Short mmCIF file of C-alpha atoms and ligand atoms in Angstrom, two decimals:
data_model
loop_
_atom_site.label_atom_id
_atom_site.label_comp_id
_atom_site.label_asym_id
_atom_site.label_seq_id
_atom_site.Cartn_x
_atom_site.Cartn_y
_atom_site.Cartn_z
CA MET A 3 110.88 -57.20 -9.86
CA GLU A 4 112.87 -56.23 -6.68
CA VAL A 5 113.27 -52.80 -7.99
CA LEU A 6 109.45 -52.45 -8.68
CA VAL A 7 108.83 -53.51 -5.00
CA SER A 8 111.09 -50.90 -3.80
CA ILE A 9 109.59 -48.24 -6.02
CA LEU A 10 106.10 -49.21 -4.82
CA ALA A 11 107.27 -49.22 -1.12
CA CYS A 12 108.65 -45.90 -1.53
CA LEU A 13 105.45 -44.57 -3.29
CA VAL A 14 103.52 -45.88 -0.32
CA LEU A 15 105.76 -44.49 2.24
CA PHE A 16 105.76 -41.17 0.40
CA GLY A 17 102.02 -41.25 0.29
CA SER A 18 101.65 -41.77 3.93
CA TYR A 19 104.17 -39.24 4.60
CA VAL A 20 102.17 -36.73 2.55
CA ALA A 21 98.97 -37.85 4.00
CA ILE A 22 100.42 -37.44 7.52
CA ARG A 23 101.55 -33.98 6.73
CA GLN A 24 98.18 -33.02 5.53
CA LEU A 25 96.48 -34.59 8.61
CA ILE A 26 98.97 -32.52 10.74
CA ALA A 27 98.14 -29.33 8.65
CA LEU A 28 94.37 -30.16 8.95
CA ARG A 29 94.69 -30.58 12.73
CA ARG A 30 96.60 -27.34 13.21
CA GLU A 31 94.03 -25.52 10.93
CA LEU A 32 91.08 -26.91 13.06
CA HIS A 33 92.94 -25.99 16.29
CA ALA A 34 93.42 -22.34 15.08
CA ARG A 35 89.83 -22.13 13.94
CA LYS A 36 88.76 -23.39 17.46
CA ALA A 37 90.99 -20.75 19.06
CA GLU A 38 89.56 -18.07 16.88
CA GLN A 39 86.06 -19.13 17.55
CA LYS A 40 86.83 -19.24 21.25
CA LEU A 41 88.39 -15.66 20.92
CA ALA A 42 85.54 -14.40 18.80
CA LEU A 43 83.11 -15.72 21.48
CA GLN A 44 85.20 -14.32 24.42
CA MET A 45 85.15 -10.90 22.39
CA ALA A 46 81.47 -11.08 21.70
CA GLN A 47 80.86 -11.73 25.48
CA HIS A 48 83.43 -9.54 27.06
CA ASP A 49 84.34 -5.97 27.01
CA VAL A 50 87.65 -5.38 25.10
CA LEU A 51 89.29 -2.94 27.43
CA ILE A 52 88.89 -4.59 30.79
CA GLY A 53 87.89 -8.01 29.85
CA LEU A 54 84.63 -8.06 31.99
CA PRO A 55 81.44 -9.60 30.86
CA ASN A 56 79.42 -7.40 28.61
CA ARG A 57 75.76 -6.76 28.42
CA ARG A 58 75.01 -9.93 26.39
CA LYS A 59 77.13 -12.35 28.70
CA PHE A 60 75.54 -10.55 31.75
CA GLN A 61 72.05 -11.31 30.75
CA ASP A 62 72.89 -14.88 30.15
CA VAL A 63 74.60 -15.37 33.43
CA LEU A 64 71.77 -13.55 35.16
CA VAL A 65 69.21 -16.03 33.64
CA GLN A 66 71.45 -19.02 34.90
CA LEU A 67 71.88 -17.54 38.46
CA THR A 68 68.22 -16.72 38.91
CA ASP A 69 67.19 -20.19 37.46
CA THR A 70 69.30 -21.86 40.07
CA ILE A 71 68.76 -19.67 43.04
CA ALA A 72 68.26 -21.26 46.38
CA PRO A 73 64.83 -21.08 47.93
CA GLU A 74 64.16 -17.95 50.17
CA LYS A 75 67.27 -16.23 48.77
CA TYR A 76 67.44 -12.96 46.64
CA ARG A 77 69.99 -11.63 44.18
CA ALA A 78 70.14 -7.88 43.42
CA VAL A 79 70.98 -6.21 40.17
CA MET A 80 72.99 -3.07 40.41
CA MET A 81 73.51 -0.45 37.75
CA LEU A 82 76.28 2.14 38.35
CA ASP A 83 78.20 4.76 36.54
CA MET A 84 81.08 7.06 37.60
CA ASP A 85 80.52 10.51 38.45
CA GLY A 86 82.36 12.97 36.22
CA PHE A 87 84.08 10.35 34.24
CA LYS A 88 83.51 12.25 30.98
CA THR A 89 85.27 15.21 32.42
CA ILE A 90 88.22 13.33 33.81
CA ASN A 91 88.52 11.70 30.25
CA ASP A 92 88.41 14.97 28.49
CA VAL A 93 90.78 16.75 30.95
CA TYR A 94 93.54 14.07 31.44
CA GLY A 95 93.16 12.10 28.23
CA HIS A 96 91.83 8.64 27.24
CA GLY A 97 94.95 6.71 28.38
CA PHE A 98 94.34 8.04 31.97
CA GLY A 99 90.46 7.41 31.58
CA ASP A 100 91.11 3.73 30.58
CA ALA A 101 93.54 3.29 33.52
CA LEU A 102 90.81 4.74 35.84
CA LEU A 103 88.16 2.35 34.45
CA THR A 104 90.33 -0.65 34.92
CA GLY A 105 91.24 0.47 38.69
CA PHE A 106 87.43 1.22 39.04
CA SER A 107 86.37 -2.32 37.87
CA GLU A 108 89.16 -3.93 39.96
CA ARG A 109 87.66 -2.36 43.14
CA LEU A 110 84.11 -3.40 42.11
CA ARG A 111 85.38 -7.07 41.60
CA GLU A 112 87.24 -7.09 44.85
CA THR A 113 84.13 -5.70 46.83
CA VAL A 114 81.56 -7.83 44.96
CA GLY A 115 83.59 -11.18 45.58
CA GLU A 116 83.68 -14.41 43.51
CA GLU A 117 79.91 -15.24 44.20
CA GLY A 118 78.76 -12.15 42.29
CA VAL A 119 79.30 -10.80 38.73
CA VAL A 120 80.60 -7.47 37.53
CA ALA A 121 80.00 -6.50 33.90
CA ARG A 122 80.81 -3.35 31.88
CA PHE A 123 78.19 -2.17 29.55
CA GLY A 124 80.27 0.50 27.75
CA GLY A 125 81.87 3.78 28.90
CA ASP A 126 81.62 4.19 32.53
CA GLU A 127 78.51 2.07 32.84
CA PHE A 128 78.90 -1.15 35.08
CA ALA A 129 76.43 -3.73 36.21
CA ILE A 130 76.62 -6.04 38.99
CA ILE A 131 74.83 -9.27 40.03
CA THR A 132 75.20 -9.68 43.80
CA PRO A 133 75.96 -13.04 45.39
CA GLU A 134 72.75 -14.62 46.89
CA ILE A 135 71.55 -12.66 49.77
CA ASP A 136 69.19 -13.56 52.71
CA GLU A 137 67.47 -10.20 52.81
CA ILE A 138 67.27 -6.93 50.91
CA GLY A 139 69.28 -5.05 53.49
CA ASP A 140 72.38 -7.09 52.33
CA ALA A 141 72.12 -5.39 49.07
CA ALA A 142 72.12 -1.97 50.70
CA ASN A 143 75.24 -3.06 52.84
CA LEU A 144 77.04 -4.19 49.75
CA ALA A 145 76.11 -0.90 47.82
CA ASN A 146 77.50 1.01 50.86
CA ARG A 147 80.75 -1.06 50.77
CA ILE A 148 81.06 -0.45 47.12
CA LEU A 149 80.59 3.29 47.37
CA GLN A 150 83.17 3.55 50.21
CA ARG A 151 85.60 1.63 48.31
CA ILE A 152 85.22 3.74 45.14
CA GLU A 153 85.63 6.87 47.02
CA ASP A 154 89.22 6.03 48.16
CA VAL A 155 91.77 8.09 46.22
CA PHE A 156 92.90 6.60 42.79
CA VAL A 157 96.68 7.24 42.26
CA LEU A 158 97.42 6.96 38.46
CA ASP A 159 100.35 8.34 36.74
CA SER A 160 101.33 10.15 39.78
CA ARG A 161 98.08 11.95 39.66
CA GLN A 162 95.41 11.74 42.37
CA VAL A 163 91.75 11.60 41.51
CA THR A 164 88.76 10.87 43.58
CA VAL A 165 85.53 9.63 41.90
CA GLY A 166 82.08 9.01 43.12
CA SER A 167 79.27 6.96 41.75
CA GLY A 168 75.54 6.37 41.80
CA ILE A 169 74.03 2.93 42.24
CA GLY A 170 70.55 1.85 41.13
CA ILE A 171 69.24 -1.58 42.64
CA ALA A 172 66.50 -3.92 41.60
CA VAL A 173 65.96 -7.15 43.49
CA PHE A 174 65.12 -10.47 41.97
CA PRO A 175 62.44 -11.67 42.17
CA ASP A 176 60.57 -8.79 43.91
CA ASP A 177 61.18 -6.14 41.10
CA GLY A 178 61.02 -8.65 38.17
CA TYR A 179 62.16 -11.96 36.74
CA SER A 180 63.52 -11.25 33.37
CA PRO A 181 67.03 -9.63 32.89
CA ALA A 182 65.43 -6.87 30.72
CA GLU A 183 62.98 -5.88 33.39
CA LEU A 184 65.53 -6.01 36.21
CA LEU A 185 68.06 -4.02 34.34
CA ARG A 186 65.40 -1.50 33.24
CA ARG A 187 64.32 -0.94 36.77
CA ALA A 188 67.77 -0.86 38.28
CA ASP A 189 68.48 1.79 35.48
CA ILE A 190 65.50 3.87 36.61
CA ALA A 191 66.75 3.54 40.28
CA LEU A 192 70.15 4.64 39.13
CA TYR A 193 68.60 7.80 37.54
CA ARG A 194 66.89 8.65 40.73
CA ALA A 195 70.24 8.02 42.77
CA LYS A 196 72.00 10.44 40.36
CA THR A 197 69.39 13.22 40.97
CA THR A 198 69.68 12.89 44.65
CA GLY A 199 73.33 13.76 44.90
CA ARG A 200 76.77 12.33 44.64
CA SER A 201 77.59 8.88 45.60
CA THR A 202 74.52 7.26 46.79
CA TYR A 203 72.44 4.19 46.15
CA CYS A 204 68.74 3.97 45.43
CA PHE A 205 66.35 0.76 45.32
CA PHE A 206 63.75 0.69 42.63
CA GLU A 207 60.33 1.72 43.71
CA LEU A 208 57.14 1.54 41.69
CA ASP A 209 56.45 5.27 41.64
CA MET A 210 59.69 5.69 39.73
CA ASP A 211 57.99 4.17 36.72
CA ALA A 212 55.42 6.89 36.90
CA THR A 213 58.26 9.67 37.03
CA ILE A 214 59.85 8.20 33.96
CA LEU A 215 56.48 8.14 32.27
CA HIS A 216 56.00 11.84 33.19
CA THR A 217 59.41 12.81 31.58
CA THR A 218 58.49 10.86 28.47
CA LEU A 219 55.24 12.49 28.27
CA LEU A 220 56.95 15.94 28.76
CA GLU A 221 59.40 15.15 26.10
CA GLN A 222 56.57 14.50 23.56
CA ARG A 223 54.90 17.78 24.64
CA LEU A 224 58.30 19.51 24.20
CA ARG A 225 58.82 18.13 20.70
CA ASN A 226 55.38 19.45 19.72
CA ALA A 227 55.99 22.86 21.36
CA ILE A 228 59.25 23.22 19.37
CA GLU A 229 57.69 22.03 16.30
CA ASN A 230 54.73 24.50 16.60
CA ARG A 231 57.02 27.44 17.98
CA LEU A 232 55.18 27.48 21.24
CA ILE A 233 58.31 28.38 23.51
CA LYS A 234 58.49 32.02 23.72
CA VAL A 235 61.29 34.52 24.74
CA TYR A 236 60.94 36.89 27.62
CA TYR A 237 63.36 39.59 28.46
CA GLN A 238 64.80 40.40 31.92
CA PRO A 239 66.44 43.96 32.21
CA ILE A 240 70.16 44.29 33.03
CA LEU A 241 71.23 47.64 34.60
CA ASP A 242 74.30 49.88 34.82
CA LEU A 243 74.09 50.29 38.58
CA GLY A 244 76.17 53.53 38.68
CA LYS A 245 74.19 55.27 36.01
CA GLN A 246 70.92 53.48 37.04
CA GLU A 247 70.31 52.76 33.36
CA ILE A 248 69.15 49.75 31.35
CA VAL A 249 71.83 48.50 29.34
CA GLY A 250 70.39 45.30 28.07
CA PHE A 251 68.16 42.29 28.48
CA GLU A 252 68.68 38.68 29.13
CA ALA A 253 66.53 36.37 26.98
CA LEU A 254 64.91 33.66 28.99
CA ALA A 255 62.72 30.81 27.43
CA ARG A 256 59.22 30.62 28.59
CA TRP A 257 56.95 27.62 27.97
CA SER A 258 53.39 27.09 29.21
CA ASP A 259 51.94 23.67 28.47
CA GLN A 260 48.07 23.05 28.63
CA ASP A 261 48.55 20.20 31.15
CA PHE A 262 51.86 20.68 32.76
CA GLY A 263 51.37 24.55 33.15
CA GLN A 264 54.38 26.70 33.24
CA VAL A 265 57.49 24.48 32.63
CA SER A 266 60.73 26.11 33.96
CA PRO A 267 63.66 26.37 31.31
CA ALA A 268 65.79 24.66 34.06
CA GLN A 269 63.54 21.61 33.49
CA PHE A 270 62.92 21.56 29.74
CA VAL A 271 66.38 22.78 28.52
CA PRO A 272 67.99 19.50 29.73
CA ILE A 273 65.19 17.39 28.11
CA ALA A 274 65.79 19.36 24.92
CA GLU A 275 69.47 18.43 25.21
CA ASP A 276 68.92 14.88 25.87
CA CYS A 277 66.58 14.25 22.91
CA GLY A 278 68.74 16.21 20.42
CA LEU A 279 66.26 19.22 20.06
CA ILE A 280 68.54 21.85 21.70
CA GLY A 281 69.96 23.02 18.41
CA LYS A 282 66.63 23.64 16.87
CA LEU A 283 65.16 25.41 20.00
CA THR A 284 68.29 27.70 20.22
CA GLU A 285 68.04 28.69 16.67
CA GLN A 286 64.36 29.49 16.98
CA LEU A 287 64.79 31.44 20.19
CA LEU A 288 67.82 33.16 19.04
CA GLY A 289 66.26 34.17 15.71
CA GLU A 290 63.20 35.59 17.56
CA ALA A 291 65.25 37.44 20.23
CA CYS A 292 67.68 39.04 17.67
CA THR A 293 64.71 40.21 15.69
CA VAL A 294 63.20 41.72 18.85
CA ALA A 295 66.44 43.30 19.98
CA GLY A 296 66.81 44.90 16.59
CA THR A 297 63.70 46.96 17.49
CA TRP A 298 65.34 48.35 20.60
CA PRO A 299 67.60 51.46 20.80
CA ARG A 300 71.00 50.74 19.44
CA ASN A 301 72.85 50.99 22.74
CA ILE A 302 70.82 48.08 24.20
CA GLY A 303 72.41 44.77 24.27
CA LEU A 304 70.84 41.16 24.30
CA ASN A 305 72.15 38.37 26.47
CA PHE A 306 71.40 34.78 25.39
CA ASN A 307 72.08 31.64 27.13
CA ILE A 308 73.52 28.67 25.12
CA SER A 309 73.66 25.07 26.07
CA PRO A 310 77.00 23.28 26.92
CA LEU A 311 76.29 20.87 24.05
CA GLN A 312 76.56 23.86 21.56
CA LEU A 313 80.23 24.50 22.50
CA ARG A 314 80.92 20.99 20.98
CA ASP A 315 79.42 21.82 17.63
CA VAL A 316 82.05 23.43 15.42
CA SER A 317 79.42 24.81 12.99
CA PHE A 318 78.03 26.74 15.98
CA PRO A 319 79.74 30.03 15.13
CA LEU A 320 78.57 30.02 11.68
CA LYS A 321 74.96 29.52 12.81
CA ILE A 322 75.21 32.49 15.05
CA ILE A 323 76.76 34.77 12.57
CA SER A 324 73.98 33.74 10.01
CA VAL A 325 71.31 34.52 12.50
CA LEU A 326 72.93 37.87 13.10
CA SER A 327 73.08 38.60 9.41
CA GLU A 328 69.58 37.52 8.85
CA THR A 329 68.17 39.62 11.64
CA GLY A 330 70.52 42.59 11.06
CA LEU A 331 71.76 42.66 14.77
CA GLN A 332 75.19 43.99 15.27
CA PRO A 333 77.42 41.20 16.81
CA GLU A 334 78.74 43.68 19.46
CA ARG A 335 75.10 43.83 20.74
CA LEU A 336 74.93 40.14 21.48
CA THR A 337 76.27 38.47 24.52
CA LEU A 338 76.27 34.63 24.68
CA GLU A 339 76.04 33.28 28.27
CA ILE A 340 78.00 30.10 28.91
CA THR A 341 78.69 28.06 31.99
CA GLU A 342 81.96 26.92 33.40
CA THR A 343 81.05 23.31 33.05
CA SER A 344 80.55 23.72 29.42
CA LEU A 345 84.04 24.80 29.16
CA MET A 346 85.50 21.97 31.21
CA GLN A 347 83.67 19.31 29.14
CA ASN A 348 85.31 19.99 25.79
CA ALA A 349 87.90 22.73 26.48
CA ASP A 350 89.67 22.56 23.03
CA THR A 351 86.83 22.80 20.83
CA ALA A 352 85.04 25.24 23.09
CA LEU A 353 88.07 27.52 22.74
CA VAL A 354 88.02 27.36 18.92
CA ILE A 355 84.17 28.09 18.94
CA LEU A 356 84.50 30.97 21.27
CA GLN A 357 87.56 32.41 19.65
CA GLN A 358 85.64 32.52 16.36
CA LEU A 359 82.66 34.18 17.87
CA SER A 360 84.77 36.58 19.72
CA ASP A 361 86.62 37.51 16.50
CA ALA A 362 83.25 38.26 14.99
CA GLY A 363 82.49 40.65 17.65
CA VAL A 364 80.09 38.62 19.78
CA ARG A 365 80.65 39.07 23.65
CA ILE A 366 80.97 36.13 25.97
CA ALA A 367 79.79 36.03 29.55
CA LEU A 368 80.45 33.30 32.10
CA ASP A 369 77.13 32.57 33.78
CA ASP A 370 76.45 31.40 37.33
CA PHE A 371 79.99 32.30 38.21
CA GLY A 372 81.20 30.98 41.55
CA THR A 373 78.96 27.79 41.42
CA GLY A 374 81.17 25.63 39.24
CA HIS A 375 85.04 25.10 39.68
CA SER A 376 85.55 28.94 39.38
CA SER A 377 88.90 28.10 37.80
CA LEU A 378 90.73 31.16 36.99
CA THR A 379 92.34 29.50 33.97
CA TYR A 380 88.99 29.88 32.19
CA LEU A 381 89.33 33.62 32.61
CA ARG A 382 92.79 33.66 31.49
CA ASP A 383 92.59 31.24 28.64
CA PHE A 384 89.07 31.82 27.19
CA PRO A 385 87.90 34.98 25.45
CA ILE A 386 85.59 36.01 28.31
CA ASP A 387 84.24 39.62 28.40
CA LYS A 388 81.87 39.36 31.46
CA VAL A 389 81.15 37.31 34.56
CA LYS A 390 77.76 36.93 35.98
CA ILE A 391 77.94 36.47 39.77
CA ASP A 392 75.48 33.67 40.60
CA LYS A 393 72.46 34.79 42.52
CA SER A 394 72.98 32.19 45.26
CA PHE A 395 75.78 34.57 46.59
CA THR A 396 74.14 38.01 45.76
CA MET A 397 70.80 36.91 47.26
CA HIS A 398 72.39 36.37 50.65
CA MET A 399 74.74 39.24 50.61
CA ALA A 400 72.96 41.20 53.23
CA ASP A 401 72.85 38.31 55.79
CA SER A 402 76.02 36.14 55.17
CA LYS A 403 79.35 37.51 55.63
CA GLU A 404 80.77 34.66 53.49
CA CYS A 405 78.53 35.57 50.61
CA GLU A 406 79.49 39.15 50.85
CA ALA A 407 83.16 38.26 50.84
CA ILE A 408 82.77 36.05 47.82
CA VAL A 409 80.99 38.68 45.74
CA GLU A 410 83.58 41.28 46.81
CA SER A 411 86.44 38.96 45.74
CA ILE A 412 84.87 38.20 42.39
CA LEU A 413 84.48 42.04 41.89
CA VAL A 414 88.06 42.65 42.70
CA LEU A 415 89.05 39.74 40.41
CA SER A 416 87.09 40.93 37.51
CA GLN A 417 88.27 44.53 37.85
CA GLY A 418 91.97 43.20 37.81
CA LEU A 419 91.31 41.14 34.76
CA GLY A 420 89.36 43.90 33.07
CA VAL A 421 86.22 41.66 32.80
CA GLU A 422 82.87 43.19 33.45
CA ALA A 423 80.90 41.90 36.41
CA VAL A 424 77.07 41.54 36.61
CA ALA A 425 75.49 40.57 39.89
CA GLU A 426 72.39 38.30 39.29
CA GLY A 427 69.41 37.92 41.60
CA ILE A 428 69.20 41.33 43.08
CA GLU A 429 65.89 41.41 45.11
CA GLN A 430 66.50 43.80 47.95
CA GLN A 431 67.42 47.50 48.19
CA ASP A 432 70.08 46.73 50.88
CA VAL A 433 71.94 44.17 48.40
CA LEU A 434 71.93 46.73 45.83
CA GLN A 435 73.24 49.22 48.17
CA LYS A 436 76.10 46.83 49.31
CA LEU A 437 76.78 46.06 45.55
CA SER A 438 77.00 49.75 44.80
CA ASP A 439 79.33 50.37 47.67
CA SER A 440 81.57 47.60 46.38
CA GLY A 441 81.72 49.11 42.99
CA CYS A 442 79.73 46.46 41.10
CA PRO A 443 79.12 47.79 37.66
CA TYR A 444 76.07 45.82 36.39
CA GLY A 445 73.27 44.01 37.99
CA GLN A 446 69.94 42.08 37.37
CA GLY A 447 67.17 40.86 39.47
CA PHE A 448 63.62 40.84 40.59
CA LEU A 449 64.21 44.37 42.22
CA PHE A 450 64.27 45.86 38.71
CA GLY A 451 61.88 43.41 37.13
CA ALA A 452 61.31 39.66 36.17
CA ALA A 453 61.54 38.69 32.50
CA LYS A 454 58.78 40.14 30.43
CA PRO A 455 57.33 39.59 27.03
CA PRO A 456 58.60 41.67 24.10
CA GLU A 457 55.59 43.89 24.11
CA LYS A 458 56.04 44.94 27.60
CA ILE A 459 59.72 45.97 26.69
CA ALA A 460 58.45 48.05 23.73
CA GLU A 461 56.04 49.82 26.12
CA LEU A 462 58.86 50.42 28.55
CA PHE A 463 61.00 52.04 25.80
CA GLN A 464 58.04 54.23 25.02
CA ILE A 465 57.64 55.27 28.57
CA ILE A 466 61.36 56.21 28.83
CA ASP A 467 61.15 58.20 25.54
CA GLN A 468 58.18 60.12 26.63
CA SER A 469 59.28 60.75 30.25
CA GLU A 470 60.93 63.83 31.45
CA PRO A 471 64.58 63.82 31.00
CA GLU A 472 65.36 63.46 34.80
CA ARG A 473 63.33 60.26 34.99
CA SER A 474 66.00 57.70 34.48
CA ARG A 475 65.66 54.22 32.78
CA TYR A 476 65.99 52.73 36.20
CA SER A 477 63.12 54.60 37.75
CA ALA A 478 60.94 53.93 34.61
CA LEU A 479 61.21 50.22 35.69
CA LEU A 480 60.12 50.55 39.25
P1 C2E B 508 70.30 31.89 34.26
O1 C2E B 508 70.95 32.03 32.78
O2 C2E B 508 71.16 32.10 35.29
O3 C2E B 508 69.08 32.90 34.35
C1 C2E B 508 68.77 33.66 35.55
C2 C2E B 508 67.64 33.13 36.22
O4 C2E B 508 67.46 33.68 37.39
C3 C2E B 508 66.38 33.08 35.47
O5 C2E B 508 65.58 31.96 35.68
C4 C2E B 508 65.62 34.22 36.06
O6 C2E B 508 64.21 34.26 36.09
C5 C2E B 508 66.08 34.00 37.35
N1 C2E B 508 66.16 35.31 38.26
C6 C2E B 508 66.44 36.56 37.79
N2 C2E B 508 66.38 37.41 38.64
C7 C2E B 508 66.16 36.85 39.85
C8 C2E B 508 66.01 37.19 41.19
O7 C2E B 508 66.08 38.35 41.65
N3 C2E B 508 65.72 36.09 42.16
C9 C2E B 508 65.58 34.83 41.86
N4 C2E B 508 65.29 34.02 42.70
N5 C2E B 508 65.76 34.49 40.39
C10 C2E B 508 65.91 35.38 39.55
P2 C2E B 508 64.81 31.04 34.64
O8 C2E B 508 64.20 31.90 33.51
O9 C2E B 508 64.00 30.07 35.32
O10 C2E B 508 65.85 30.25 33.88
C11 C2E B 508 66.62 29.24 34.51
C12 C2E B 508 67.98 28.90 33.67
O11 C2E B 508 67.47 28.20 32.58
C13 C2E B 508 68.77 30.15 33.19
O12 C2E B 508 69.51 30.46 34.28
C14 C2E B 508 69.36 29.44 32.09
O13 C2E B 508 70.62 28.79 32.50
C15 C2E B 508 68.38 28.47 31.45
N6 C2E B 508 67.69 29.05 30.22
C16 C2E B 508 66.78 29.89 30.33
N7 C2E B 508 66.48 30.20 29.01
C17 C2E B 508 67.32 29.61 28.14
C18 C2E B 508 67.53 29.49 26.71
O14 C2E B 508 66.83 30.01 25.95
N8 C2E B 508 68.51 28.57 26.29
C19 C2E B 508 69.24 27.83 27.29
N9 C2E B 508 70.20 27.04 26.75
N10 C2E B 508 69.10 27.91 28.64
C20 C2E B 508 68.18 28.83 29.00
MG1 MG B 509 72.06 33.30 32.08
MG1 MG B 510 72.85 32.79 35.82
#
């Protein structure tokens, strides 16, 4: 009997022991699950790199803060992004970019203070809810302090970088009640701030909505114009200044909309880039331009502008080569014009693309030279055949010693490097004289003629053919 009692006691004890172990395990699991859930919630509401609230959390907090705001007080919503972040990231690498974002967000937090909120929406896009303010001017003061703080030099990995930022501001309750409306309006104001120049802030104003509407409408019309091939190519002559002969033409896109009128490519090309239509537009225009150039005398070249985005598309060289083979234009007659910024943005891919094009015989020109970073490394490292001196220098050569000196230096540089120089924007005879005296080999500008439709170019070649031998191609233009 005693033995039986002992066995039973043992069994009970063992059972309790097992039960307690199970209880402990269960508790641990629950604890772990809670921690996991907390982490998941934290991750769902915060940005992974810096740990700042993300867009979702920002919107929740904005509702709470505006619901509980003191009477007669305001809070402003600010949207901001870093100027040139993409380039810094591409040039110095992602590790450096991450460190810069962290430093940038720390400065924002310090300046905004505990009573406000700083969130990261992704990339270099940040949003702020200001502390409660008495008047709208307080938001302007804070924006100014943020801009000043941001502009201090960042020293990271023993490198020094300076960045700027644009800030768009919408004020609660004047500019809206809901987070979506406030953010949308702050974003519109940011867009305006970015177009007015570096490091500035801008408050939302009602007419900005109209501007956005204008852009959206223009975008719809552009889509339609590309779909129906309504954008045309005009051709502006490029001359050998020494021989006074036309050596080629630059293809320039022309679009006339029934309501918007003549829209400049400087306006619609960026829209085509933004809405993913630039590839289609380029293919259309290049096809048309190569076909037209095929009808010109064989010694006349074609210059064609390409968008920076296309230097990120690794299939771009193939597309160009297939347009050339379809239209029968010899690659040597085609010069693609690119800008320095397009080289900076994605240097490695750009180099591969340009090398392939250059190997195929296509020429490469650096457009608007002098307006970007004018880094000489591009001329050394990329297969550049020509530089086009920006018209802002050429046009003022006659009245500005500085512009004259810049043009002359570019000419010396290009001669030294064996790169052809083309001066853009020649409008006056005395500028042409100065360029000729400085030994500038090629030029283009309204003095010789603006861009014209293809039929006018065909007429021009007829005039040249029929004219007396002493009448040069240059005088045929004038
Ligand atoms: P760009 O490539 O630098 O083209 C030269 C611009 O200067 C053209 O303006 C031309 O009309 C203008 N121009 C030429 N000579 C003179 C002159 O003597 N004085 C002045 N004041 N201006 C002169 P446009 O046609 O408005 O083109 C503006 C820019 O749009 C071009 O600058 C180019 O970057 C871009 N673009 C034009 N067509 C295309 C295209 O088909 N594709 C792409 N991606 N961009 C294009
Ligand atoms: Mg050009
Ligand atoms: Mg140019």
